[in-house]
mmCIF file of C-alpha atoms and ligand atoms in Angstrom:
data_model
loop_
_atom_site.group_PDB
_atom_site.id
_atom_site.type_symbol
_atom_site.label_atom_id
_atom_site.label_comp_id
_atom_site.label_asym_id
_atom_site.label_seq_id
_atom_site.Cartn_x
_atom_site.Cartn_y
_atom_site.Cartn_z
ATOM 1 C CA UNK I 1 -28.725 12.840 -1.129
ATOM 2 C CA UNK I 2 -24.901 13.163 -1.610
ATOM 3 C CA UNK I 3 -23.619 13.487 -5.712
ATOM 4 C CA UNK I 4 -21.436 11.284 -5.684
ATOM 5 C CA UNK I 5 -22.044 7.689 -7.234
ATOM 6 C CA UNK I 6 -18.449 6.504 -7.242
ATOM 7 C CA UNK I 7 -15.326 6.675 -6.022
ATOM 8 C CA UNK I 8 -11.274 5.292 -5.990
ATOM 9 C CA UNK I 9 -9.020 4.309 -3.765
ATOM 10 C CA UNK I 10 -5.244 3.646 -3.522
ATOM 11 C CA UNK I 11 -2.184 3.050 -1.572
ATOM 12 C CA UNK I 12 1.163 3.893 -2.779
ATOM 13 C CA UNK I 13 4.743 5.402 -1.926
ATOM 14 C CA UNK I 14 5.939 3.068 1.289
ATOM 15 C CA UNK I 15 3.547 0.865 2.261
ATOM 16 C CA UNK I 16 2.836 1.702 6.101
ATOM 17 C CA UNK I 17 0.841 -0.741 8.926
ATOM 18 C CA UNK I 18 -2.459 0.777 9.198
ATOM 19 C CA UNK I 19 -2.876 1.438 5.312
ATOM 20 C CA UNK I 20 -5.705 -1.786 4.928
ATOM 21 C CA UNK I 21 -7.354 -0.238 8.216
ATOM 22 C CA UNK I 22 -7.628 3.176 5.935
ATOM 23 C CA UNK I 23 -8.778 1.188 2.973
ATOM 24 C CA UNK I 24 -11.285 -0.492 5.443
ATOM 25 C CA UNK I 25 -12.442 2.608 7.033
ATOM 26 C CA UNK I 26 -12.612 4.556 3.381
ATOM 27 C CA UNK I 27 -14.613 1.087 1.356
ATOM 28 C CA UNK I 28 -17.317 1.025 5.105
ATOM 29 C CA UNK I 29 -18.001 4.688 4.691
ATOM 30 C CA UNK I 30 -19.037 4.842 1.262
ATOM 31 C CA UNK I 31 -21.034 1.556 1.505
ATOM 32 C CA UNK I 32 -22.487 3.222 4.603
ATOM 33 C CA UNK I 33 -23.183 6.544 2.430
ATOM 34 C CA UNK I 34 -24.538 4.265 -0.603
ATOM 35 C CA UNK I 35 -21.553 5.371 -2.741
ATOM 36 C CA UNK I 36 -19.666 3.108 -4.908
ATOM 37 C CA UNK I 37 -16.348 2.406 -4.913
ATOM 38 C CA UNK I 38 -13.102 0.761 -6.627
ATOM 39 C CA UNK I 39 -10.254 -0.332 -5.658
ATOM 40 C CA UNK I 40 -7.027 0.644 -7.540
ATOM 41 C CA UNK I 41 -4.392 -1.658 -7.505
ATOM 42 C CA UNK I 42 -0.445 -0.613 -7.456
ATOM 43 C CA UNK I 43 -1.235 3.476 -6.486
ATOM 44 C CA UNK I 44 -1.055 5.178 -9.212
ATOM 45 C CA UNK I 45 0.581 2.519 -11.575
ATOM 46 C CA UNK I 46 -3.174 1.036 -11.709
ATOM 47 C CA UNK I 47 -4.302 3.812 -12.606
ATOM 48 C CA UNK I 48 -2.220 4.139 -15.531
ATOM 49 C CA UNK I 49 -2.461 1.108 -16.769
ATOM 50 C CA UNK I 50 -6.512 0.312 -15.563
ATOM 51 C CA UNK I 51 -5.673 -2.468 -13.049
ATOM 52 C CA UNK I 52 -8.750 -1.910 -10.831
ATOM 53 C CA UNK I 53 -10.902 -3.963 -8.164
ATOM 54 C CA UNK I 54 -14.626 -3.707 -7.467
ATOM 55 C CA UNK I 55 -14.852 -3.287 -3.510
ATOM 56 C CA UNK I 56 -17.953 -4.392 -1.555
ATOM 57 C CA UNK I 57 -18.100 -4.379 2.927
ATOM 58 C CA UNK I 58 -16.857 -7.922 2.264
ATOM 59 C CA UNK I 59 -14.059 -7.527 0.760
ATOM 60 C CA UNK I 60 -12.252 -5.485 3.310
ATOM 61 C CA UNK I 61 -13.297 -8.062 5.860
ATOM 62 C CA UNK I 62 -11.016 -9.362 8.445
ATOM 63 C CA UNK I 63 -7.438 -7.041 7.042
ATOM 64 C CA UNK I 64 -7.878 -4.234 10.319
ATOM 65 C CA UNK I 65 -5.198 -5.801 11.609
ATOM 66 C CA UNK I 66 -2.747 -6.683 8.483
ATOM 67 C CA UNK I 67 0.418 -4.619 8.281
ATOM 68 C CA UNK I 68 0.837 -3.772 4.151
ATOM 69 C CA UNK I 69 -1.805 -3.414 1.809
ATOM 70 C CA UNK I 70 -3.944 -5.513 0.030
ATOM 71 C CA UNK I 71 -4.428 -2.620 -3.053
ATOM 72 C CA UNK I 72 -0.628 -3.822 -2.835
ATOM 73 C CA UNK I 73 1.554 -0.342 -3.493
ATOM 74 C CA UNK I 74 3.699 1.004 -5.715
ATOM 75 C CA UNK I 75 6.151 3.794 -7.430
ATOM 76 C CA UNK I 76 5.289 4.677 -10.700
ATOM 77 C CA UNK I 77 7.558 6.563 -12.849
ATOM 78 C CA UNK I 78 4.647 7.123 -15.523
ATOM 79 C CA UNK I 79 2.352 9.176 -13.229
ATOM 80 C CA UNK I 80 5.482 12.136 -12.973
ATOM 81 C CA UNK I 81 5.140 13.209 -16.852
ATOM 82 C CA UNK I 82 1.636 14.115 -18.753
ATOM 83 C CA UNK I 83 1.362 11.210 -21.181
ATOM 84 C CA UNK I 84 0.965 9.101 -18.142
ATOM 85 C CA UNK I 85 -1.517 10.934 -16.109
ATOM 86 C CA UNK I 86 -3.319 11.598 -19.373
ATOM 87 C CA UNK I 87 -3.533 7.953 -19.930
ATOM 88 C CA UNK I 88 -4.701 7.900 -16.311
ATOM 89 C CA UNK I 89 -7.540 10.775 -16.713
ATOM 90 C CA UNK I 90 -8.547 8.257 -18.904
ATOM 91 C CA UNK I 91 -8.823 5.389 -17.170
ATOM 92 C CA UNK I 92 -10.473 7.279 -14.463
ATOM 93 C CA UNK I 93 -13.070 8.814 -16.846
ATOM 94 C CA UNK I 94 -13.803 5.346 -18.068
ATOM 95 C CA UNK I 95 -14.329 3.801 -14.578
ATOM 96 C CA UNK I 96 -16.894 6.707 -13.898
ATOM 97 C CA UNK I 97 -15.006 8.071 -11.266
ATOM 98 C CA UNK I 98 -16.043 11.264 -9.270
ATOM 99 C CA UNK I 99 -13.091 11.370 -6.712
ATOM 100 C CA UNK I 100 -10.360 9.663 -5.417
ATOM 101 C CA UNK I 101 -8.651 9.092 -1.821
ATOM 102 C CA UNK I 102 -5.120 8.726 -2.484
ATOM 103 C CA UNK I 103 -3.394 6.697 0.814
ATOM 104 C CA UNK I 104 0.604 7.655 1.017
ATOM 105 C CA UNK I 105 3.516 9.919 1.720
ATOM 106 C CA UNK I 106 4.652 13.160 0.360
ATOM 107 C CA UNK I 107 5.432 11.642 -3.418
ATOM 108 C CA UNK I 108 1.770 10.163 -3.459
ATOM 109 C CA UNK I 109 0.369 13.951 -2.398
ATOM 110 C CA UNK I 110 2.640 15.478 -4.827
ATOM 111 C CA UNK I 111 1.697 13.422 -7.646
ATOM 112 C CA UNK I 112 -2.506 13.740 -6.419
ATOM 113 C CA UNK I 113 -2.214 18.285 -6.271
ATOM 114 C CA UNK I 114 -0.668 17.828 -9.867
ATOM 115 C CA UNK I 115 -3.680 15.338 -11.513
ATOM 116 C CA UNK I 116 -6.499 17.026 -9.453
ATOM 117 C CA UNK I 117 -5.166 20.314 -10.573
ATOM 118 C CA UNK I 118 -4.890 19.607 -14.014
ATOM 119 C CA UNK I 119 -8.061 17.306 -14.873
ATOM 120 C CA UNK I 120 -10.500 19.222 -12.548
ATOM 121 C CA UNK I 121 -10.361 15.521 -10.263
ATOM 122 C CA UNK I 122 -11.440 15.740 -6.047
ATOM 123 C CA UNK I 123 -8.556 14.314 -4.386
ATOM 124 C CA UNK I 124 -8.541 13.342 -0.615
ATOM 125 C CA UNK I 125 -5.533 12.923 0.920
ATOM 126 C CA UNK I 126 -4.652 10.562 4.125
ATOM 127 C CA UNK I 127 -1.285 10.361 5.783
ATOM 128 C CA UNK I 128 0.139 7.288 5.413
ATOM 129 C CA UNK I 129 3.838 6.395 6.101
ATOM 130 C CA UNK I 130 6.290 5.168 9.326
ATOM 131 C CA UNK I 131 8.197 8.533 8.524
ATOM 132 C CA UNK I 132 4.980 10.974 10.361
ATOM 133 C CA UNK I 133 6.959 13.591 8.217
ATOM 134 C CA UNK I 134 3.718 15.451 6.568
ATOM 135 C CA UNK I 135 3.094 19.017 7.349
ATOM 136 C CA UNK I 136 -0.367 19.536 9.014
ATOM 137 C CA UNK I 137 -1.157 16.547 10.714
ATOM 138 C CA UNK I 138 0.116 15.008 14.153
ATOM 139 C CA UNK I 139 0.704 11.694 13.580
ATOM 140 C CA UNK I 140 0.699 10.180 10.054
ATOM 141 C CA UNK I 141 -0.846 6.725 9.807
ATOM 142 C CA UNK I 142 2.174 3.868 10.155
ATOM 143 C CA UNK I 143 4.367 6.105 12.206
ATOM 144 C CA UNK I 144 3.408 4.187 16.284
ATOM 145 C CA UNK I 145 3.572 0.813 14.640
ATOM 146 C CA UNK I 146 7.040 1.819 13.446
ATOM 147 C CA UNK I 147 7.875 3.174 16.108
ATOM 148 C CA UNK I 148 6.833 0.633 19.068
ATOM 149 C CA UNK I 149 8.729 -2.342 16.204
ATOM 150 C CA UNK I 150 11.757 -0.116 16.515
ATOM 151 C CA UNK I 151 12.083 -0.375 20.273
ATOM 152 C CA UNK I 152 11.116 -3.594 19.958
ATOM 153 C CA UNK I 153 14.570 -4.383 18.414
ATOM 154 C CA UNK I 154 16.652 -1.413 20.443
ATOM 155 C CA UNK I 155 15.674 -3.625 23.627
ATOM 156 C CA UNK I 156 16.844 -6.718 22.449
ATOM 157 C CA UNK I 157 20.106 -5.284 20.813
ATOM 158 C CA UNK I 158 20.337 -3.645 24.446
ATOM 159 C CA UNK I 159 20.912 -7.281 25.790
ATOM 160 C CA UNK I 160 23.393 -8.158 23.992
ATOM 161 C CA UNK I 161 25.544 -4.760 23.473
ATOM 162 C CA UNK I 162 25.035 -4.995 27.893
ATOM 163 C CA UNK I 163 26.048 -8.532 27.617
ATOM 164 C CA UNK I 164 29.109 -7.889 25.631
ATOM 165 C CA UNK I 165 30.221 -4.310 26.320
ATOM 166 C CA UNK I 166 29.753 -2.396 23.730
ATOM 167 C CA UNK I 167 28.236 -0.136 21.345
ATOM 168 C CA UNK I 168 26.075 -0.403 19.110
ATOM 169 C CA UNK I 169 24.986 2.493 16.077
ATOM 170 C CA UNK I 170 21.442 1.382 15.307
ATOM 171 C CA UNK I 171 20.002 2.860 12.209
ATOM 172 C CA UNK I 172 16.275 3.457 10.851
ATOM 173 C CA UNK I 173 14.937 4.732 8.727
ATOM 174 C CA UNK I 174 13.852 8.347 8.294
ATOM 175 C CA UNK I 175 15.611 10.253 5.171
ATOM 176 C CA UNK I 176 14.273 13.721 5.544
ATOM 177 C CA UNK I 177 12.679 13.444 9.698
ATOM 178 C CA UNK I 178 14.340 11.928 12.283
ATOM 179 C CA UNK I 179 10.785 11.339 14.030
ATOM 180 C CA UNK I 180 11.247 8.109 14.477
ATOM 181 C CA UNK I 181 14.757 7.985 15.747
ATOM 182 C CA UNK I 182 14.274 10.588 18.390
ATOM 183 C CA UNK I 183 10.895 9.776 19.641
ATOM 184 C CA UNK I 184 12.129 5.778 19.338
ATOM 185 C CA UNK I 185 15.381 7.070 20.873
ATOM 186 C CA UNK I 186 13.684 8.919 23.698
ATOM 187 C CA UNK I 187 11.305 5.366 24.324
ATOM 188 C CA UNK I 188 14.457 2.958 24.203
ATOM 189 C CA UNK I 189 16.642 4.765 26.673
ATOM 190 C CA UNK I 190 19.249 6.108 23.657
ATOM 191 C CA UNK I 191 22.203 7.958 24.617
ATOM 192 C CA UNK I 192 22.557 9.613 20.976
ATOM 193 C CA UNK I 193 20.695 10.720 18.589
ATOM 194 C CA UNK I 194 21.459 11.434 15.520
ATOM 195 C CA UNK I 195 18.803 13.417 13.293
ATOM 196 C CA UNK I 196 18.419 14.691 9.825
ATOM 197 C CA UNK I 197 17.139 17.628 11.368
ATOM 198 C CA UNK I 198 20.119 18.485 14.051
ATOM 199 C CA UNK I 199 24.317 19.589 12.735
ATOM 200 C CA UNK I 200 25.768 16.875 15.719
ATOM 201 C CA UNK I 201 29.571 17.058 14.311
ATOM 202 C CA UNK I 202 31.539 13.679 14.708
ATOM 203 C CA UNK I 203 34.022 15.534 17.287
ATOM 204 C CA UNK I 204 29.800 16.413 19.424
ATOM 205 C CA UNK I 205 29.583 12.438 19.315
ATOM 206 C CA UNK I 206 32.786 11.449 20.562
ATOM 207 C CA UNK I 207 33.446 14.180 23.066
ATOM 208 C CA UNK I 208 29.854 12.974 23.976
ATOM 209 C CA UNK I 209 31.000 8.950 24.037
ATOM 210 C CA UNK I 210 34.086 10.102 26.454
ATOM 211 C CA UNK I 211 32.297 11.673 28.617
ATOM 212 C CA UNK I 212 29.407 8.954 29.273
ATOM 213 C CA UNK I 213 32.790 6.506 29.181
ATOM 214 C CA UNK I 214 34.158 8.431 31.248
ATOM 215 C CA UNK I 215 32.003 7.193 34.592
ATOM 216 C CA UNK I 216 29.480 4.189 34.840
ATOM 217 C CA UNK I 217 28.736 3.147 30.899
ATOM 218 C CA UNK I 218 30.627 0.621 29.525
ATOM 219 C CA UNK I 219 28.242 -0.132 26.705
ATOM 220 C CA UNK I 220 25.515 2.537 24.891
ATOM 221 C CA UNK I 221 23.054 2.878 21.828
ATOM 222 C CA UNK I 222 23.512 5.600 19.361
ATOM 223 C CA UNK I 223 19.830 5.654 17.384
ATOM 224 C CA UNK I 224 20.375 7.006 13.952
ATOM 225 C CA UNK I 225 18.330 8.597 11.070
ATOM 226 C CA UNK I 226 18.963 6.760 7.617
ATOM 227 C CA UNK I 227 19.680 10.588 6.805
ATOM 228 C CA UNK I 228 20.859 11.685 9.370
ATOM 229 C CA UNK I 229 23.982 14.727 8.026
ATOM 230 C CA UNK I 230 27.248 13.296 9.686
ATOM 231 C CA UNK I 231 27.364 10.602 7.271
ATOM 232 C CA UNK I 232 27.508 6.279 6.494
ATOM 233 C CA UNK I 233 26.859 4.693 9.757
ATOM 234 C CA UNK I 234 29.372 1.895 8.721
ATOM 235 C CA UNK I 235 32.246 4.846 8.000
ATOM 236 C CA UNK I 236 31.242 6.541 11.567
ATOM 237 C CA UNK I 237 31.260 3.543 13.448
ATOM 238 C CA UNK I 238 34.687 2.375 12.267
ATOM 239 C CA UNK I 239 36.241 5.563 12.790
ATOM 240 C CA UNK I 240 35.118 5.738 16.486
ATOM 241 C CA UNK I 241 36.812 1.831 17.029
ATOM 242 C CA UNK I 242 39.670 3.240 15.282
ATOM 243 C CA UNK I 243 40.055 6.498 17.850
ATOM 244 C CA UNK I 244 38.853 3.525 20.649
ATOM 245 C CA UNK I 245 38.395 0.159 20.189
ATOM 246 C CA UNK I 246 37.576 -0.579 23.915
ATOM 247 C CA UNK I 247 33.999 0.099 22.747
ATOM 248 C CA UNK I 248 33.588 -2.595 20.315
ATOM 249 C CA UNK I 249 31.231 -0.736 18.045
ATOM 250 C CA UNK I 250 29.032 -2.467 16.065
ATOM 251 C CA UNK I 251 26.337 -1.342 13.736
ATOM 252 C CA UNK I 252 22.717 -2.845 12.744
ATOM 253 C CA UNK I 253 21.006 -1.328 9.931
ATOM 254 C CA UNK I 254 17.037 -2.270 10.938
ATOM 255 C CA UNK I 255 15.762 -1.448 7.801
ATOM 256 C CA UNK I 256 12.386 -2.871 5.885
ATOM 257 C CA UNK I 257 11.399 -4.694 9.287
ATOM 258 C CA UNK I 258 10.619 -0.878 10.008
ATOM 259 C CA UNK I 259 6.761 -1.299 7.094
ATOM 260 C CA UNK I 260 5.878 -4.543 8.521
ATOM 261 C CA UNK I 261 3.707 -6.194 10.958
ATOM 262 C CA UNK I 262 0.270 -5.715 12.426
ATOM 263 C CA UNK I 263 -1.276 -1.772 13.313
ATOM 264 C CA UNK I 264 -1.268 -0.256 17.194
ATOM 265 C CA UNK I 265 -4.376 0.720 17.982
ATOM 266 C CA UNK I 266 -3.215 3.578 17.960
ATOM 267 C CA UNK I 267 -2.487 3.355 14.233
ATOM 268 C CA UNK I 268 -6.030 1.143 13.587
ATOM 269 C CA UNK I 269 -7.896 3.883 15.256
ATOM 270 C CA UNK I 270 -6.348 6.696 13.810
ATOM 271 C CA UNK I 271 -6.586 4.704 10.074
ATOM 272 C CA UNK I 272 -10.260 3.943 10.744
ATOM 273 C CA UNK I 273 -10.943 8.227 11.782
ATOM 274 C CA UNK I 274 -8.823 9.460 8.730
ATOM 275 C CA UNK I 275 -10.831 6.981 6.508
ATOM 276 C CA UNK I 276 -13.482 8.197 7.509
ATOM 277 C CA UNK I 277 -13.025 11.166 7.041
ATOM 278 C CA UNK I 278 -11.297 11.088 3.509
ATOM 279 C CA UNK I 279 -14.459 9.955 1.990
ATOM 280 C CA UNK I 280 -16.427 12.412 4.662
ATOM 281 C CA UNK I 281 -14.569 15.557 2.372
ATOM 282 C CA UNK I 282 -15.245 14.230 -1.104
ATOM 283 C CA UNK I 283 -18.866 14.172 -0.059
ATOM 284 C CA UNK I 284 -18.350 18.093 1.470
ATOM 285 C CA UNK I 285 -16.754 19.071 -2.258
ATOM 286 C CA UNK I 286 -13.781 19.125 -1.319
ATOM 287 C CA UNK I 287 -10.037 18.729 -3.093
ATOM 288 C CA UNK I 288 -6.429 18.759 -3.677
ATOM 289 C CA UNK I 289 -6.382 18.459 0.581
ATOM 290 C CA UNK I 290 -5.042 16.058 3.192
ATOM 291 C CA UNK I 291 -7.166 15.118 6.078
ATOM 292 C CA UNK I 292 -5.278 14.993 8.693
ATOM 293 C CA UNK I 293 -5.292 14.507 12.963
ATOM 294 C CA UNK I 294 -4.473 17.641 15.169
ATOM 295 C CA UNK I 295 -5.268 17.922 19.079
ATOM 296 C CA UNK I 296 -7.566 15.104 18.213
ATOM 297 C CA UNK I 297 -9.609 16.852 16.483
ATOM 298 C CA UNK I 298 -9.925 16.251 12.258
ATOM 299 C CA UNK I 299 -8.527 18.985 9.913
ATOM 300 C CA UNK I 300 -7.872 19.752 6.755
ATOM 301 C CA UNK I 301 -4.973 21.411 5.011
ATOM 302 C CA UNK I 302 -4.806 21.261 1.368
ATOM 303 C CA UNK I 303 -2.072 19.710 -0.323
ATOM 304 C CA UNK I 304 0.373 23.119 -0.692
ATOM 305 C CA UNK I 305 0.648 23.466 2.314
ATOM 306 C CA UNK I 306 0.852 19.748 3.503
ATOM 307 C CA UNK I 307 3.699 19.982 1.240
ATOM 308 C CA UNK I 308 5.761 22.826 1.630
ATOM 309 C CA UNK I 309 5.868 23.180 5.308
ATOM 310 C CA UNK I 310 7.883 21.619 7.042
ATOM 311 C CA UNK I 311 7.016 19.552 10.190
ATOM 312 C CA UNK I 312 9.670 20.843 12.440
ATOM 313 C CA UNK I 313 11.244 18.409 15.561
ATOM 314 C CA UNK I 314 10.188 18.382 19.024
ATOM 315 C CA UNK I 315 13.036 19.719 20.345
ATOM 316 C CA UNK I 316 12.361 19.200 24.141
ATOM 317 C CA UNK I 317 12.374 15.054 23.742
ATOM 318 C CA UNK I 318 15.850 16.208 22.096
ATOM 319 C CA UNK I 319 16.766 18.118 25.285
ATOM 320 C CA UNK I 320 15.416 15.201 26.913
ATOM 321 C CA UNK I 321 18.087 12.330 25.330
ATOM 322 C CA UNK I 322 20.870 14.340 26.962
ATOM 323 C CA UNK I 323 19.577 14.411 29.737
ATOM 324 C CA UNK I 324 18.383 11.236 30.515
ATOM 325 C CA UNK I 325 21.472 9.786 29.609
ATOM 326 C CA UNK I 326 22.601 9.710 32.569
ATOM 327 C CA UNK I 327 25.731 12.214 32.951
ATOM 328 C CA UNK I 328 26.336 15.391 34.214
ATOM 329 C CA UNK I 329 25.501 19.092 32.519
HETATM 330 P P1 LIG D 1 4.983 8.696 -0.291
HETATM 331 O O1 LIG D 1 3.970 8.692 -0.875
HETATM 332 O O2 LIG D 1 5.899 7.447 -0.046
HETATM 333 O O3 LIG D 1 6.627 9.891 -0.694
HETATM 334 P P2 LIG D 1 6.445 8.167 -3.310
HETATM 335 O O4 LIG D 1 8.105 9.672 -3.408
HETATM 336 O O5 LIG D 1 7.668 6.964 -3.599
HETATM 337 O O6 LIG D 1 6.395 7.832 -2.223
HETATM 338 O O7 LIG D 1 5.817 8.905 -4.155
HETATM 339 C C1 LIG D 1 4.741 7.796 -4.665
HETATM 340 C C2 LIG D 1 4.447 8.145 -6.102
HETATM 341 O O8 LIG D 1 3.518 9.361 -6.175
HETATM 342 C C3 LIG D 1 5.686 7.745 -7.415
HETATM 343 O O9 LIG D 1 5.734 7.018 -7.879
HETATM 344 C C4 LIG D 1 5.115 8.415 -8.263
HETATM 345 O O10 LIG D 1 3.744 7.718 -9.583
HETATM 346 C C5 LIG D 1 3.655 10.368 -8.180
HETATM 347 N N1 LIG D 1 4.715 10.394 -7.570
HETATM 348 C C6 LIG D 1 5.306 11.507 -6.627
HETATM 349 N N2 LIG D 1 5.874 12.294 -7.224
HETATM 350 C C7 LIG D 1 5.863 12.703 -8.292
HETATM 351 C C8 LIG D 1 5.569 14.102 -9.149
HETATM 352 N N3 LIG D 1 6.282 15.325 -8.867
HETATM 353 N N4 LIG D 1 4.595 14.160 -9.771
HETATM 354 C C9 LIG D 1 3.955 13.089 -10.289
HETATM 355 N N5 LIG D 1 3.409 12.207 -9.995
HETATM 356 C C10 LIG D 1 4.783 12.378 -8.155
#
């Protein structure tokens, strides 16, 4: 017999495809274990406002395949204040909750870490972010779907880049992490990637493009992470155009389309496994941890560790971009 009688589940921060699959897994596992479960609407905002939605097995029917989140998401400034969290705790008690599952990114886990320790509440985090920037898990929910969306978009832009002999700078999400740019770059054959983790100077970029154009190329794709060190993407493209008008450089910002869409198989499976693992962790009396997946095994990572450490990019992949772009050493 487990001690849990009722838990809450919320999705918070940037939405990611597969959050619904994770909510479904949490709810169905609770039903399976005879634990009551309530949804908290709009992340921590719902906890502060007392906005709850009791859930049963049927409430999550059909959502596995949907992007977005049925529980909605929000950024909640009040939760950053002790007063806001005190109100959240009042509502937590009123609902007679024994624990929480929070699905989100590093901001969500930072809030969970503070709140859980402040009021001694068991909270388990499920990594849901398209950026894949959480330490302690190989992958986060939504990343694979976002990668596929980006590659699909880059393939289409490649068609017009080739037809018109243009150079495209395509900006993808990733303020602090270049996982999307790097992996989508390899998968779409981008000639250059600009990442937050790597210092590429403007001169490096120019030299590289000149080398590319000096032999066969008359079109190229540069995949740019939002947080790259080189500055504004439009300014980079403008400078390239001034120095090399023949490249005919254009910019496309993929923006929020990267967050939407039906989750891929990989994201559905990951979300299903991690949602169940989160409830299991609560049953096992765990608190202030993220459930993750490393080498195909479920892992428990203390929030402190997940938040303090930075996941590095794969250097082998980074070097591959250069090798595969077609030029000589
Ligand atoms: P993500 O989880 O995608 O990184 P955010 O960074 O927006 O998204 O964080 C989601 C929410 O987590 C914030 O709106 C806020 O309510 C809560 N949060 C983030 N940082 C803190 C903090 N330092 N203290 C308390 N709550 C926080």
